[in-house]
PDB file of N, CA and C in Angstrom:
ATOM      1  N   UNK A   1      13.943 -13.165  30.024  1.00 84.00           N
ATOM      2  CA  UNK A   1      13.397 -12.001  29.361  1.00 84.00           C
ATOM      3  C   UNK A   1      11.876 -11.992  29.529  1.00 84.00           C
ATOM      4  N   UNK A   2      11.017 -11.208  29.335  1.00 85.00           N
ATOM      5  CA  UNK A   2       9.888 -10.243  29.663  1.00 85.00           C
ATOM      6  C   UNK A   2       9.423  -9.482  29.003  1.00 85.00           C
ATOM      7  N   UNK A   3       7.959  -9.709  28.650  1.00 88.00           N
ATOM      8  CA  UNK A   3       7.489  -8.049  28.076  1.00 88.00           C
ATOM      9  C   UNK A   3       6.904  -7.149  29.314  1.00 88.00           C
ATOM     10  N   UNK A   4       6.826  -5.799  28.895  1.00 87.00           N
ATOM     11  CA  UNK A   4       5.970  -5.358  30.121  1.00 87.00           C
ATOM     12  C   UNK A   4       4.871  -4.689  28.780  1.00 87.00           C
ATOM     13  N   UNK A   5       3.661  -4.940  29.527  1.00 94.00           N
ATOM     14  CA  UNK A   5       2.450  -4.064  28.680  1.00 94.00           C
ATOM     15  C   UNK A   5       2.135  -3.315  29.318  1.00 94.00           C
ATOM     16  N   UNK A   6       2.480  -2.047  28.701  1.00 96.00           N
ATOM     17  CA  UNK A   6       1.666  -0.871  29.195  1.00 96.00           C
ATOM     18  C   UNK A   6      -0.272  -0.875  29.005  1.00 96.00           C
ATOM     19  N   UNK A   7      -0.632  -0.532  30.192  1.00 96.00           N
ATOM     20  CA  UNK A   7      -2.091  -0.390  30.280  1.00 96.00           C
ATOM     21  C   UNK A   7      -2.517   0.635  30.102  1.00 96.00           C
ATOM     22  N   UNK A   8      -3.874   0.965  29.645  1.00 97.00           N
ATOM     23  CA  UNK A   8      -4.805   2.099  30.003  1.00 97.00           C
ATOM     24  C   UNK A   8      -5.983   1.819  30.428  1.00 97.00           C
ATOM     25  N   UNK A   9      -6.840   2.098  31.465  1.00 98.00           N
ATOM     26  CA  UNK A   9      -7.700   1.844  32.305  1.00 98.00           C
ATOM     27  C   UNK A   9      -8.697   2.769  32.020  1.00 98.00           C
ATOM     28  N   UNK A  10      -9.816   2.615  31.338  1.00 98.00           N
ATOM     29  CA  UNK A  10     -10.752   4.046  30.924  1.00 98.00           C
ATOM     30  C   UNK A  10     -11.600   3.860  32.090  1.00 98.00           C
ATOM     31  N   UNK A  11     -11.854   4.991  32.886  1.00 97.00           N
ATOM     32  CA  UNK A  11     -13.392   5.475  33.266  1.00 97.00           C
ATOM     33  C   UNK A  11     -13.303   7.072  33.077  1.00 97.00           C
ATOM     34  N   UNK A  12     -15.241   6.477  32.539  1.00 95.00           N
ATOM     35  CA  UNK A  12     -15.786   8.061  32.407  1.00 95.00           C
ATOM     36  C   UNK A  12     -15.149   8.410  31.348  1.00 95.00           C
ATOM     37  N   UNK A  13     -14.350   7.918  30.481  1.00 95.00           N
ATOM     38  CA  UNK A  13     -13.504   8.405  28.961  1.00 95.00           C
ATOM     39  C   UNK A  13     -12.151   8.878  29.870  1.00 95.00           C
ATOM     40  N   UNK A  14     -11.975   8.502  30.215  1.00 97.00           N
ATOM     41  CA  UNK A  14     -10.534   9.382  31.167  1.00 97.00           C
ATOM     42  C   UNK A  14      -9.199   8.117  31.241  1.00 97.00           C
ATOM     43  N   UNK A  15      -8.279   8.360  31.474  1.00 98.00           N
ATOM     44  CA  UNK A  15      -7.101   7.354  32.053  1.00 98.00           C
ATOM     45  C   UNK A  15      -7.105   7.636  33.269  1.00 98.00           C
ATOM     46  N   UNK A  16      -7.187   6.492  33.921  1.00 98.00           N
ATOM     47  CA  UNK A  16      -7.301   6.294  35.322  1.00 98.00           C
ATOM     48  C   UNK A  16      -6.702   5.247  36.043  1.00 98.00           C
ATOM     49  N   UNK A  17      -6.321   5.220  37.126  1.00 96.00           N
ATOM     50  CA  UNK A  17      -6.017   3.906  38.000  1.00 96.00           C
ATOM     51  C   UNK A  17      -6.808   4.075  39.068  1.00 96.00           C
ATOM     52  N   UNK A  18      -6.684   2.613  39.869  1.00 96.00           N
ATOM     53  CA  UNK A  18      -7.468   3.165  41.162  1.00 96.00           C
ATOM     54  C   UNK A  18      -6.666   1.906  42.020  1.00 96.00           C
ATOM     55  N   UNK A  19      -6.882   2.815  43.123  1.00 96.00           N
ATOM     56  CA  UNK A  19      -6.076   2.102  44.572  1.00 96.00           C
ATOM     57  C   UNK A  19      -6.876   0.861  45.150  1.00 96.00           C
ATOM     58  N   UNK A  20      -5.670   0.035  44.736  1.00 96.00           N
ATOM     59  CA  UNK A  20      -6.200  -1.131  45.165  1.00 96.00           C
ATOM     60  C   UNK A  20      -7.661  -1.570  44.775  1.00 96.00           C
ATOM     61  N   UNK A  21      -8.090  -1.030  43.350  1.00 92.00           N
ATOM     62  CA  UNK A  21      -9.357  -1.891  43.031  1.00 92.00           C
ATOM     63  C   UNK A  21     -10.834  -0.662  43.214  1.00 92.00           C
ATOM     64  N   UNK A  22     -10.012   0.055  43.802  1.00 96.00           N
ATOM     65  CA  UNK A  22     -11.330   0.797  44.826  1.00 96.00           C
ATOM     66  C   UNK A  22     -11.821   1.714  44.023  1.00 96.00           C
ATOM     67  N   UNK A  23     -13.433   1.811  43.260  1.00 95.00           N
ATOM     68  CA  UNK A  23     -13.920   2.554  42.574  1.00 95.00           C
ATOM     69  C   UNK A  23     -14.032   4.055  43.161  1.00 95.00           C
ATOM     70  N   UNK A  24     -13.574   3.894  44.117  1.00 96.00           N
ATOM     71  CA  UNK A  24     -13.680   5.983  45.175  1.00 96.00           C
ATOM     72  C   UNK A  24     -12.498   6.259  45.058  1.00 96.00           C
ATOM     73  N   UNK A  25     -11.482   5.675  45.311  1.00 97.00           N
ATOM     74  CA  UNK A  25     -10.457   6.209  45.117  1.00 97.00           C
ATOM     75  C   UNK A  25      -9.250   6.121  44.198  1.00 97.00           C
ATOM     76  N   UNK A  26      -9.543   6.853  42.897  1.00 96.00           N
ATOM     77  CA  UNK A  26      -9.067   6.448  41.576  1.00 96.00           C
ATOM     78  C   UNK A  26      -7.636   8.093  41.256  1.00 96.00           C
ATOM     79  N   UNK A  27      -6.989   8.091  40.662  1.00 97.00           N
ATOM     80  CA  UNK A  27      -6.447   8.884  40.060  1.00 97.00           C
ATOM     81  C   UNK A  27      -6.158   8.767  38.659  1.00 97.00           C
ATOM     82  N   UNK A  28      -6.362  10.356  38.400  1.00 97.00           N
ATOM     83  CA  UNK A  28      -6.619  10.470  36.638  1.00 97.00           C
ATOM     84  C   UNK A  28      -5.248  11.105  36.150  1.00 97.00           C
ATOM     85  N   UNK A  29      -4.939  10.085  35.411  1.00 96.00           N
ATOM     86  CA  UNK A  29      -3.550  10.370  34.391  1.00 96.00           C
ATOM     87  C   UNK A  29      -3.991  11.323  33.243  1.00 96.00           C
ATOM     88  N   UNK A  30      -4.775  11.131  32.611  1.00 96.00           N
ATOM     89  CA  UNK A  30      -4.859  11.567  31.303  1.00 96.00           C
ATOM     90  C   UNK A  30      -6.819  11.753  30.745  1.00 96.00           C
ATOM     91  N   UNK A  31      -6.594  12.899  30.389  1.00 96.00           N
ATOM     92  CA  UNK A  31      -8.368  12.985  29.646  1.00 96.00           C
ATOM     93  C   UNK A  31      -8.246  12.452  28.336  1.00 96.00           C
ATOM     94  N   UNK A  32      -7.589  12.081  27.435  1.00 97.00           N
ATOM     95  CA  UNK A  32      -6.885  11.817  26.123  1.00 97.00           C
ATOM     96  C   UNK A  32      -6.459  10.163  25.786  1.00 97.00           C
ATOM     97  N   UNK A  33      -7.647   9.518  26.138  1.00 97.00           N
ATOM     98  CA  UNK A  33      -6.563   7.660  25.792  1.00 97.00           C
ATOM     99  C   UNK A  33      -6.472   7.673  24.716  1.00 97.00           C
ATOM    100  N   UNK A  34      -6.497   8.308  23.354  1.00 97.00           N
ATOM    101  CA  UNK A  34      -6.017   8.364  21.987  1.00 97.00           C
ATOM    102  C   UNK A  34      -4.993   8.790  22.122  1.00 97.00           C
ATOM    103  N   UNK A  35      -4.158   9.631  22.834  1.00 97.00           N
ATOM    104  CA  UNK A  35      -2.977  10.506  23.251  1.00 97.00           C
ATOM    105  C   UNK A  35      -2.229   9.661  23.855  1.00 97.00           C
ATOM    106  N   UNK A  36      -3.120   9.042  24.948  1.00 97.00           N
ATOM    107  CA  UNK A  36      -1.873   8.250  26.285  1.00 97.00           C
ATOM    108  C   UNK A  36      -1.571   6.761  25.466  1.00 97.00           C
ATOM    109  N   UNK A  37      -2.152   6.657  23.988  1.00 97.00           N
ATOM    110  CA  UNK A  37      -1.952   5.235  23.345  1.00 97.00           C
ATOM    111  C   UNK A  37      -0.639   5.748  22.996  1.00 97.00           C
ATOM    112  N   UNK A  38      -1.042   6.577  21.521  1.00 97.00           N
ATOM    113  CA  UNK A  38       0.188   7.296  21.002  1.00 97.00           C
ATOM    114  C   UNK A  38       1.165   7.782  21.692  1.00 97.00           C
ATOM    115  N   UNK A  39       1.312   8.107  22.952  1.00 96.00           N
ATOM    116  CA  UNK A  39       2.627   8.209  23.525  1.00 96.00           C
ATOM    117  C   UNK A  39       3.065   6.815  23.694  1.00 96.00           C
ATOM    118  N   UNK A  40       2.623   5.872  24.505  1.00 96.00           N
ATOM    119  CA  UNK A  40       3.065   4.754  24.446  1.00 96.00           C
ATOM    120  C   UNK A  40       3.517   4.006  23.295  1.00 96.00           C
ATOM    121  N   UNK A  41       3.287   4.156  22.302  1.00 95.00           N
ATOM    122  CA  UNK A  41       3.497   3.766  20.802  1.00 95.00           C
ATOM    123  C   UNK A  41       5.280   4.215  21.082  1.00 95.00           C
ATOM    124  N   UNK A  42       4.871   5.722  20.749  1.00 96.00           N
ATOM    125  CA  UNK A  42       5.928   6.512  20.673  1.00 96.00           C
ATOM    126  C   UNK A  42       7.374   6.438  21.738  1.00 96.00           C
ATOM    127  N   UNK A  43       7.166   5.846  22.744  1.00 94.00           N
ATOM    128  CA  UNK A  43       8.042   5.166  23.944  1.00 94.00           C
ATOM    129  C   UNK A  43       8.462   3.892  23.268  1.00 94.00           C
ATOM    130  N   UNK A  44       7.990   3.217  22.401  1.00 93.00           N
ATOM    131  CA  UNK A  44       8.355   1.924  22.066  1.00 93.00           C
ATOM    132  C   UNK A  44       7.164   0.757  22.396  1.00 93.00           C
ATOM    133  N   UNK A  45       6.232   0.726  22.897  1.00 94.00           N
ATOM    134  CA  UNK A  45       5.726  -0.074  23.228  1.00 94.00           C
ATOM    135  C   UNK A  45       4.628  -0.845  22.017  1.00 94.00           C
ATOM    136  N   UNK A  46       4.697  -2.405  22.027  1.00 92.00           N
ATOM    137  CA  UNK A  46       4.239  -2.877  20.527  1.00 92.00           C
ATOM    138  C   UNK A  46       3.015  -3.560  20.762  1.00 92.00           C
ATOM    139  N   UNK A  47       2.740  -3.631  22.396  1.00 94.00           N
ATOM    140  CA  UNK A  47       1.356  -4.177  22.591  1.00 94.00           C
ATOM    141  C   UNK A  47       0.428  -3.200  24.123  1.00 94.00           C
ATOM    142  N   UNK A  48      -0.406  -2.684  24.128  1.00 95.00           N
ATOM    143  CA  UNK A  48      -1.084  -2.263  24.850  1.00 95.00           C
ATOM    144  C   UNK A  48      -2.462  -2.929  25.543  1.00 95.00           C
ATOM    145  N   UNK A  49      -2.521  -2.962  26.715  1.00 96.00           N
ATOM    146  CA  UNK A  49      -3.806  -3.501  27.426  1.00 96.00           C
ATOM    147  C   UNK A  49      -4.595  -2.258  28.139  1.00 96.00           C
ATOM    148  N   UNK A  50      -5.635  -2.225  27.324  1.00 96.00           N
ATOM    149  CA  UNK A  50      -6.468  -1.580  27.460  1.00 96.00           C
ATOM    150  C   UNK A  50      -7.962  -2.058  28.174  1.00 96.00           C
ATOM    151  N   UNK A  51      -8.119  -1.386  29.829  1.00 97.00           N
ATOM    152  CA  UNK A  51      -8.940  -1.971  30.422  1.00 97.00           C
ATOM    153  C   UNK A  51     -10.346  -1.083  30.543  1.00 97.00           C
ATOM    154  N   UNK A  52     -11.338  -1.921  29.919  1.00 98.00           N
ATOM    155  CA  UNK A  52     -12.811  -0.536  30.726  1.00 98.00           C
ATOM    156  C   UNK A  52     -13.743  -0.900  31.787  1.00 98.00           C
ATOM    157  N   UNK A  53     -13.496  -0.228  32.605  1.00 98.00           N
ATOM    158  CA  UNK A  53     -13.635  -0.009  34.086  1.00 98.00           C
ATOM    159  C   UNK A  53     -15.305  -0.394  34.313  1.00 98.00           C
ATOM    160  N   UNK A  54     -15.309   0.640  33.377  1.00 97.00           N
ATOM    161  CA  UNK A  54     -16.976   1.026  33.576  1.00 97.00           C
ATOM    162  C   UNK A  54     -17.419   0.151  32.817  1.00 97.00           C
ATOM    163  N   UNK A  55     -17.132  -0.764  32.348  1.00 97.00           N
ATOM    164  CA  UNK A  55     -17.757  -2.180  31.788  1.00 97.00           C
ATOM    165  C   UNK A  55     -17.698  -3.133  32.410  1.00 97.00           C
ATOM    166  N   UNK A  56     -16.392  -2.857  33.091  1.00 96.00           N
ATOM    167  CA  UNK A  56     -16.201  -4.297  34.171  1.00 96.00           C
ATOM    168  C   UNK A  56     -17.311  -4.287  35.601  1.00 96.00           C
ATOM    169  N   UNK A  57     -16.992  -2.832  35.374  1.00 95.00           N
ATOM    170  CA  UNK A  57     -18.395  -2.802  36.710  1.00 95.00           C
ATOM    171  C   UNK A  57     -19.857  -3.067  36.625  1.00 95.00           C
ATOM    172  N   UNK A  58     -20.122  -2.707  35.527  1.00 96.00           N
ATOM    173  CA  UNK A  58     -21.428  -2.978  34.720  1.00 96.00           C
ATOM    174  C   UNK A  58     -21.931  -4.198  34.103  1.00 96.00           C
ATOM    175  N   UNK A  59     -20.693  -4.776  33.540  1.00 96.00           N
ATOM    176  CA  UNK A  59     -21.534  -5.556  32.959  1.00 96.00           C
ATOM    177  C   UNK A  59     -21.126  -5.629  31.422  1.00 96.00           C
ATOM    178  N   UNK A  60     -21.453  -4.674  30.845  1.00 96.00           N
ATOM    179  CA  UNK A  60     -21.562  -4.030  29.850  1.00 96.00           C
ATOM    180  C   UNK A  60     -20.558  -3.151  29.299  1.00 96.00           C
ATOM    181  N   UNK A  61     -20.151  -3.296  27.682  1.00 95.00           N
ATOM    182  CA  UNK A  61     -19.093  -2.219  27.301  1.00 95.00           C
ATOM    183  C   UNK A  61     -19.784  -0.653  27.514  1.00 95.00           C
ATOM    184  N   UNK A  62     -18.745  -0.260  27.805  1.00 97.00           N
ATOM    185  CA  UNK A  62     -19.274   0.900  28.037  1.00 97.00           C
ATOM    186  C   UNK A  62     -18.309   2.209  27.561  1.00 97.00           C
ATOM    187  N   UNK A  63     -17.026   1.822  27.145  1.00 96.00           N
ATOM    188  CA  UNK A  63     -15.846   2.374  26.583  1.00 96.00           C
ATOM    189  C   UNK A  63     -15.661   2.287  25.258  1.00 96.00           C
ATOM    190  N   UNK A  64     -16.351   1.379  24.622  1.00 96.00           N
ATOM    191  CA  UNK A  64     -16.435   0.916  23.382  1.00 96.00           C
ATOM    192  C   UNK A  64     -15.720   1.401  22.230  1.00 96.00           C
ATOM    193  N   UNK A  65     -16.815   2.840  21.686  1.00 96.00           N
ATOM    194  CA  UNK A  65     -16.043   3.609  20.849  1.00 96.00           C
ATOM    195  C   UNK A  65     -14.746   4.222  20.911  1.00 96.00           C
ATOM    196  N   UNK A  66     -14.664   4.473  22.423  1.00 96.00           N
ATOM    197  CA  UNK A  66     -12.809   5.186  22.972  1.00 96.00           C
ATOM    198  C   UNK A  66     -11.980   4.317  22.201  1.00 96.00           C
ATOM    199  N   UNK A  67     -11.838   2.752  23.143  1.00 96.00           N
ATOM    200  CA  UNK A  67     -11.458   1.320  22.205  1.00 96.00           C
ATOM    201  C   UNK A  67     -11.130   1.519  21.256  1.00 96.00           C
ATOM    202  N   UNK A  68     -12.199   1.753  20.143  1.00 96.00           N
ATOM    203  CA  UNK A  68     -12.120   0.983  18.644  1.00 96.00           C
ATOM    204  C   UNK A  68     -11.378   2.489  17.971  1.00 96.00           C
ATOM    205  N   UNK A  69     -11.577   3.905  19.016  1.00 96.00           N
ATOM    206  CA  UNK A  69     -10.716   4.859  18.113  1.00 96.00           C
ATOM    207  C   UNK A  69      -9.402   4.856  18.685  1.00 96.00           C
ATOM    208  N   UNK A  70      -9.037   4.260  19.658  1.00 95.00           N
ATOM    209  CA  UNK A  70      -7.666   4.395  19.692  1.00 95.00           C
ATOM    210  C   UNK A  70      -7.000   2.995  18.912  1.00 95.00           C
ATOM    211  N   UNK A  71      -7.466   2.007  19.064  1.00 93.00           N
ATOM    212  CA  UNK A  71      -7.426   0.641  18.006  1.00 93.00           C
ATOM    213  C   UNK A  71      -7.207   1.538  16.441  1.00 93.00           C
ATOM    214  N   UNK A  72      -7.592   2.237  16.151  1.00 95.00           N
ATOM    215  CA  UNK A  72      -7.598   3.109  14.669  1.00 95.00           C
ATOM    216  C   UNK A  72      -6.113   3.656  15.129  1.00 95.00           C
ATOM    217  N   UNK A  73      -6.160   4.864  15.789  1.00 92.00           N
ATOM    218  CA  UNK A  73      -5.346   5.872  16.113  1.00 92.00           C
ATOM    219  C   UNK A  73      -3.849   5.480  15.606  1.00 92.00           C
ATOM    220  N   UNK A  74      -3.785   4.230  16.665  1.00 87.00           N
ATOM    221  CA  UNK A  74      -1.905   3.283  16.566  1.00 87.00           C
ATOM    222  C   UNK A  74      -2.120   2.561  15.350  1.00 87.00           C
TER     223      UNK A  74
END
């Protein structure tokens, strides 16, 4: 047995993935990661990994408040 954690990947405040790592070539799921939490909630899911992009690239949080309101939200 297995969990799977659903992720959300913020850049720019957005849900995003990106191919193979690659900051140019990203696709956007969702403008809403308070939304794309709560659906996942709502699917069943009891732990979420939530990644910020634009911190990892930086250095620096940079997603912060998104974070701590979807941390509220669920």
């Amino acid at each position: 047995m297995f969990t799977v954690y659903p992720a959300i990947d913020l850049r720019g405040g957005k849900c995003v993935r990106l191919r193979q790592g690659d900051y140019d070539r990203e696709s956007v799921y969702g403008d809403d990661p308070v939304e794309m939490a709560k659906r996942w909630e709502r699917e069943g899911a009891e732990w979420l990994h939530l990644v910020d992009l634009d911190g990892a690239r930086t250095g620096d949080p940079v997603n912060l408040s998104i974070i701590e309101e979807t941390v509220r939200a669920i």
